[in-house]
PDB file of C-alpha atoms in Angstrom:
ATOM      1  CA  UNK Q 908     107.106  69.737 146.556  1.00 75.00           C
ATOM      2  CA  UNK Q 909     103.921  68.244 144.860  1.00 83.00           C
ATOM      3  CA  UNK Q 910     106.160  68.807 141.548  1.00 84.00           C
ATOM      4  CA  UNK Q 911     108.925  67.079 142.366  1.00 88.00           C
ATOM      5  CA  UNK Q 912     107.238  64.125 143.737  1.00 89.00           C
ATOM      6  CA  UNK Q 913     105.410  63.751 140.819  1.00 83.00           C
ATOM      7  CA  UNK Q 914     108.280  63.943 138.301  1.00 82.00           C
ATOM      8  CA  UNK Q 915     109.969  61.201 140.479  1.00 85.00           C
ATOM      9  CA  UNK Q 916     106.813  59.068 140.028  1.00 84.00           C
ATOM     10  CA  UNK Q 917     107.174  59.997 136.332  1.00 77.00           C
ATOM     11  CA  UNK Q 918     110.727  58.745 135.916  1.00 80.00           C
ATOM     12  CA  UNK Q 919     110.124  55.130 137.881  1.00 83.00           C
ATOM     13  CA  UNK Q 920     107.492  54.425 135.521  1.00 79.00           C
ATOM     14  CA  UNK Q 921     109.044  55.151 132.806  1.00 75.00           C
ATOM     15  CA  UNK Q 922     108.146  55.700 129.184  1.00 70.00           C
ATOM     16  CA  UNK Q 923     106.569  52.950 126.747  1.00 72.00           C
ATOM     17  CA  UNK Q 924     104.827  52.933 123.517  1.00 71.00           C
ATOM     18  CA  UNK Q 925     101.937  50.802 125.450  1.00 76.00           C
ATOM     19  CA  UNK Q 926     101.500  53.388 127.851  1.00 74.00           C
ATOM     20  CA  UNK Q 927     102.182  57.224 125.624  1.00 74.00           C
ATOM     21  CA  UNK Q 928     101.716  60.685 126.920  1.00 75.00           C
ATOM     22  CA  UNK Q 929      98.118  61.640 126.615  1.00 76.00           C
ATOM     23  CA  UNK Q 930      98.229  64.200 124.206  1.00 75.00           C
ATOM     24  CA  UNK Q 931      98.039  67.845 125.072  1.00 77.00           C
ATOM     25  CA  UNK Q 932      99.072  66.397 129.142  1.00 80.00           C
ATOM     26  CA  UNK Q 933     102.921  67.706 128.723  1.00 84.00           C
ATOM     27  CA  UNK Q 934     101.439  71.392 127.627  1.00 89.00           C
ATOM     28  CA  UNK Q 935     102.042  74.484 129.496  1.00 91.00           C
ATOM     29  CA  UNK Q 936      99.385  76.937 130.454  1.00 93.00           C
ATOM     30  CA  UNK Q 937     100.579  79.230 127.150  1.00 92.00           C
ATOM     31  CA  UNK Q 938     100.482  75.763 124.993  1.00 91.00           C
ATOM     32  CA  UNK Q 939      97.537  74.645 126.026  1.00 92.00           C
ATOM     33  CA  UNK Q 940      95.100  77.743 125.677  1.00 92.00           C
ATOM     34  CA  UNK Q 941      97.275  78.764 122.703  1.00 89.00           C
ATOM     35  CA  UNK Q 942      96.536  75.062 121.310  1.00 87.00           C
ATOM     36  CA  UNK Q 943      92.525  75.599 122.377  1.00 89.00           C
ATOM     37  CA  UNK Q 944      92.203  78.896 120.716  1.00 88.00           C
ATOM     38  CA  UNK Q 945      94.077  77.388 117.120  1.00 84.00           C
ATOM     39  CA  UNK Q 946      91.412  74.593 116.882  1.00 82.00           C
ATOM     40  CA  UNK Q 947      88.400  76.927 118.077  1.00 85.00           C
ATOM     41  CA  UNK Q 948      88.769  79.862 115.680  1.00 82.00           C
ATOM     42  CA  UNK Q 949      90.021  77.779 113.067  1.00 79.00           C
ATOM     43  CA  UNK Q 950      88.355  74.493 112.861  1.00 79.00           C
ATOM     44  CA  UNK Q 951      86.161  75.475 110.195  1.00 81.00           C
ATOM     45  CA  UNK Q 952      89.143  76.104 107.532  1.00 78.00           C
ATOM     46  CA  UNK Q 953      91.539  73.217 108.544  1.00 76.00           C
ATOM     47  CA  UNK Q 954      89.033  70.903 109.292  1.00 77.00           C
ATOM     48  CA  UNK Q 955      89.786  68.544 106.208  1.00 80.00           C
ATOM     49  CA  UNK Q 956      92.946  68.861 106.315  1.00 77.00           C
ATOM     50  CA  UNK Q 957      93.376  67.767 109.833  1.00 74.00           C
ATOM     51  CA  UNK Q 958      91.632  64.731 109.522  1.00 77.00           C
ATOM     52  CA  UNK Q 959      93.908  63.906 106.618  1.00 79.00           C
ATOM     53  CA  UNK Q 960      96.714  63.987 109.455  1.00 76.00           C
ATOM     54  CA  UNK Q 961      99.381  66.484 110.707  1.00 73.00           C
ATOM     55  CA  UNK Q 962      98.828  70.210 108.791  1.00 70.00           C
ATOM     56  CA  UNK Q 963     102.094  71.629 107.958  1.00 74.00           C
ATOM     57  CA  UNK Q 964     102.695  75.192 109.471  1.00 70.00           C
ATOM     58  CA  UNK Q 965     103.621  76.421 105.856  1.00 73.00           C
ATOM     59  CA  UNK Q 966     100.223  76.575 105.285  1.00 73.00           C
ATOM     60  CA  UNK Q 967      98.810  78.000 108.446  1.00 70.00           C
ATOM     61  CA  UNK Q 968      98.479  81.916 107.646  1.00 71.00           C
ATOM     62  CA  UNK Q 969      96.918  85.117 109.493  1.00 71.00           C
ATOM     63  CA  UNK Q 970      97.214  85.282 112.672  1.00 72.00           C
ATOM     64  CA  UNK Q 971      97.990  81.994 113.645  1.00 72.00           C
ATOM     65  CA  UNK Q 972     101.413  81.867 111.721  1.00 72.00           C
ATOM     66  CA  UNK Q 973     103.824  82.755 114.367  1.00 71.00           C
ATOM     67  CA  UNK Q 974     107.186  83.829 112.069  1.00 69.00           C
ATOM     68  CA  UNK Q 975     109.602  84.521 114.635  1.00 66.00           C
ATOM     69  CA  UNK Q 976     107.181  85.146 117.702  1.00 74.00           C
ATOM     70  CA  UNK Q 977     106.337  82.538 120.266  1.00 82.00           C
ATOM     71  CA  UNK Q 978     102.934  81.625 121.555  1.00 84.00           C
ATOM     72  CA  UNK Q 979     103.031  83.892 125.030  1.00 86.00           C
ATOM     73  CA  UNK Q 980     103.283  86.930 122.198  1.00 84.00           C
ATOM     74  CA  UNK Q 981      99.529  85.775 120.986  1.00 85.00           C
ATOM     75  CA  UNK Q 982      98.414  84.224 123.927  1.00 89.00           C
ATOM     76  CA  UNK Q 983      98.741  87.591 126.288  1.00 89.00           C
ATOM     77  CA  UNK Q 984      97.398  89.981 123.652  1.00 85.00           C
ATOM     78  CA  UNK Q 985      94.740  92.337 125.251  1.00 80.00           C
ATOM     79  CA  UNK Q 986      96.114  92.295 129.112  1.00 81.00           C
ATOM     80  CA  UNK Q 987      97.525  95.113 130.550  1.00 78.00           C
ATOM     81  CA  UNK Q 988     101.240  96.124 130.178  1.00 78.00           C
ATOM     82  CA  UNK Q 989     101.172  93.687 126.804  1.00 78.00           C
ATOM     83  CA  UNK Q 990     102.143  94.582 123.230  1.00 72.00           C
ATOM     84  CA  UNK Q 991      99.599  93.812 120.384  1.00 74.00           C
ATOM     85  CA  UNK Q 992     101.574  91.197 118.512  1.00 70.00           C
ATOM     86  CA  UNK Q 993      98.306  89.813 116.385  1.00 73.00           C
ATOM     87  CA  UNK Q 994      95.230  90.197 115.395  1.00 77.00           C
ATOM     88  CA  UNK Q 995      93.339  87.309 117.725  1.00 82.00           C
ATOM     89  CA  UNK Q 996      89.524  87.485 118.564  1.00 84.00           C
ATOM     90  CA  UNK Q 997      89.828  89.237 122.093  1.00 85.00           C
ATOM     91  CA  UNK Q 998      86.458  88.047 123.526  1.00 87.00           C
ATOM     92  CA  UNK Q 999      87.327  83.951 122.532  1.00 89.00           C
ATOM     93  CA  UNK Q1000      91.229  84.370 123.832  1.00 90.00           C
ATOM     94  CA  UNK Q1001      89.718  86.048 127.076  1.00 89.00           C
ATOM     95  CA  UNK Q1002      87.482  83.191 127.400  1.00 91.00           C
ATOM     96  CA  UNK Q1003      89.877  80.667 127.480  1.00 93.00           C
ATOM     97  CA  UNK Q1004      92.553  82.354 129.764  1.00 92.00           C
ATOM     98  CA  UNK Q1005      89.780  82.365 132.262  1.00 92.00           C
ATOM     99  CA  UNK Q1006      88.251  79.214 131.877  1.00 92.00           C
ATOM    100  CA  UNK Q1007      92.293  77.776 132.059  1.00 92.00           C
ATOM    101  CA  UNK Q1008      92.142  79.955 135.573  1.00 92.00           C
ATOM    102  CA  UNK Q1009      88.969  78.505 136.973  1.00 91.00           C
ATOM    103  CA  UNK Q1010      90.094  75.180 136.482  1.00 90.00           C
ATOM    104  CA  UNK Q1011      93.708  75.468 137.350  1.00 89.00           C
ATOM    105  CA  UNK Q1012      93.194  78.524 140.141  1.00 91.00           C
ATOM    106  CA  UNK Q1013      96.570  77.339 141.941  1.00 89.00           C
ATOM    107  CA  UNK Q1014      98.693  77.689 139.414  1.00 88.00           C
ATOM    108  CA  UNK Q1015     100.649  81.717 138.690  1.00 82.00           C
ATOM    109  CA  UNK Q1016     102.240  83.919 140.851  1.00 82.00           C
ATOM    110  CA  UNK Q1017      98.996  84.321 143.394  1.00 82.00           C
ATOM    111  CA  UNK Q1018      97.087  81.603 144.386  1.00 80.00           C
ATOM    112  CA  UNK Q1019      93.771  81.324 143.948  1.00 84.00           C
ATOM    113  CA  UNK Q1020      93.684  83.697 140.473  1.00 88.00           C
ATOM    114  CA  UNK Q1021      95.051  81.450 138.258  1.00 90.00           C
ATOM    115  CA  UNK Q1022      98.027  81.541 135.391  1.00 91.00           C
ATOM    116  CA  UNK Q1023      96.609  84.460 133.658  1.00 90.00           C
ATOM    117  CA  UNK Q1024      95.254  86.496 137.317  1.00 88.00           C
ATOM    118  CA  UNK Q1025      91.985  86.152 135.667  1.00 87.00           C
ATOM    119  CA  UNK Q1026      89.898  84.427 138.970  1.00 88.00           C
ATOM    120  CA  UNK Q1027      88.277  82.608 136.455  1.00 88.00           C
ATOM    121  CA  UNK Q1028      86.533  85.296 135.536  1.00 87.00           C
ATOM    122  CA  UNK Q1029      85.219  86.985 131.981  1.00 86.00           C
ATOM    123  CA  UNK Q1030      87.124  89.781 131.624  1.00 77.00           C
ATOM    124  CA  UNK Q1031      85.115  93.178 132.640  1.00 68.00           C
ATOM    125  CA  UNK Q1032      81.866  94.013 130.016  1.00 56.00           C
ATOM    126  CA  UNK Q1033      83.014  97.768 130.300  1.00 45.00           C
ATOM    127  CA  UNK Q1034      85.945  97.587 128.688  1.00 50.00           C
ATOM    128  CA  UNK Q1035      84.294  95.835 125.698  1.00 49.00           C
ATOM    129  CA  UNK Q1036      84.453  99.423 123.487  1.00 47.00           C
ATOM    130  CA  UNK Q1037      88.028  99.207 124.257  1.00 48.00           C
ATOM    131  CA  UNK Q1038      89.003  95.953 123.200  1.00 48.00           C
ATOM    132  CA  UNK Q1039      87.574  96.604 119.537  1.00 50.00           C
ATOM    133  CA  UNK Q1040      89.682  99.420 119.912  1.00 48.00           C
ATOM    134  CA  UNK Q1041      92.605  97.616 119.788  1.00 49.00           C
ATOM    135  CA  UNK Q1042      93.492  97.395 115.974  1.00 50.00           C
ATOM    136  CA  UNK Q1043      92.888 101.508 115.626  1.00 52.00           C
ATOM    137  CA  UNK Q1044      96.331 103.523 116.209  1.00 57.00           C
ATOM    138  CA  UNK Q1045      97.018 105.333 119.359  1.00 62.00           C
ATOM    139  CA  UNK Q1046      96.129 108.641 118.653  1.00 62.00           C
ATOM    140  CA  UNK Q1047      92.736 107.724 117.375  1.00 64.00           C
ATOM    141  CA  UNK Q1048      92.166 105.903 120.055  1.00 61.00           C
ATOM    142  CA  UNK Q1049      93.091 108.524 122.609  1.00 68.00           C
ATOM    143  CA  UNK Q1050      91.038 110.848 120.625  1.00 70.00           C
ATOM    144  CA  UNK Q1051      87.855 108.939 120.635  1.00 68.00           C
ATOM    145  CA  UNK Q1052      88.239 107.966 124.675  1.00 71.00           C
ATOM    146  CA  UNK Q1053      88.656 111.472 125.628  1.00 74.00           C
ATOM    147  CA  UNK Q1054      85.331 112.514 123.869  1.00 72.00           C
ATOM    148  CA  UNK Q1055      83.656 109.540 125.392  1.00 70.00           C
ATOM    149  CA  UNK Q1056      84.837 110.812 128.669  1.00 71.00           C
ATOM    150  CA  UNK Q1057      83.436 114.731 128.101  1.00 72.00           C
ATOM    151  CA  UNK Q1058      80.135 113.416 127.233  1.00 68.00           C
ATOM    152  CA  UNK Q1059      79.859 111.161 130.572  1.00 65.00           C
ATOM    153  CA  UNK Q1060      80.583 114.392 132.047  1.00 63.00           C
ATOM    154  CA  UNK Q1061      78.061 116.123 130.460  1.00 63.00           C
ATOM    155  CA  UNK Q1062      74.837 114.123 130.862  1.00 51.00           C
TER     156      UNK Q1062
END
């Protein structure tokens, strides 16, 4: 309801160049942690260039250059039930999911956990070994969890 009576007071005011779109405002929760992560792992590099004014994608490469993917391919990496599409820094893109939750905690399917059902919280310290896991193929990675496992048992 709160949606709809704010598009309506949208469309009565009306669009002018006085009075733009703040930028980033129209984003979605994908956009705007997507658009976050972009200019925190990679202000450094395209620093320069961005001051300059707009940076073409042709030149954005690595993991940022999305080919045919979209941005909820990158964005979800490393939550459960969710293909590893890129190569993104795990810790930073966990971050900012849960830092979108605490400050939006209304929005996704449950209220109260956010977008990403993060609570606005770090994702778990425990699961760190597995998240630098992620690049190594399946059957390593199986390999090395089950010996992990046998030596808990064992001390």
């Amino acid at each position: 309801k709160k949606l709809i009576l704010k598009a309506g007071e949208l469309l009565r005011q009306g669009w002018s160049v006085d009075k733009p779109t703040p930028i980033g405002a129209n984003l979605s929760p994908v956009g705007q942690v997507y658009k976050a992560y972009t200019w925190l792992a990679h202000r450094e590099k395209y620093r320069s260039a961005l001051r300059k004014g707009l940076l073409p994608l042709r030149t954005v490469t690595g993991e940022m250059w999305m080919g045919n993917r979209f941005p909820e391919e990158f964005v979800y990496n490393g939550l459960p039930n969710h293909g590893k599409k890129a190569a993104p820094d795990l810790c930073l893109l966990g971050a900012l999911r849960a830092s979108f939750d605490a400050n939006f905690p209304k929005l996704g399917v449950k209220e109260g956990i956010g977008w990403f059902g993060t609570g606005g919280r770090l994702p778990e310290k425990g699961r760190r070994r597995q998240r630098r896991l992620m690049g190594v193929p399946e059957r390593l990675r199986r390999r090395y969890l089950k010996r992990r496992r046998r030596r808990r048992h064992l001390n």
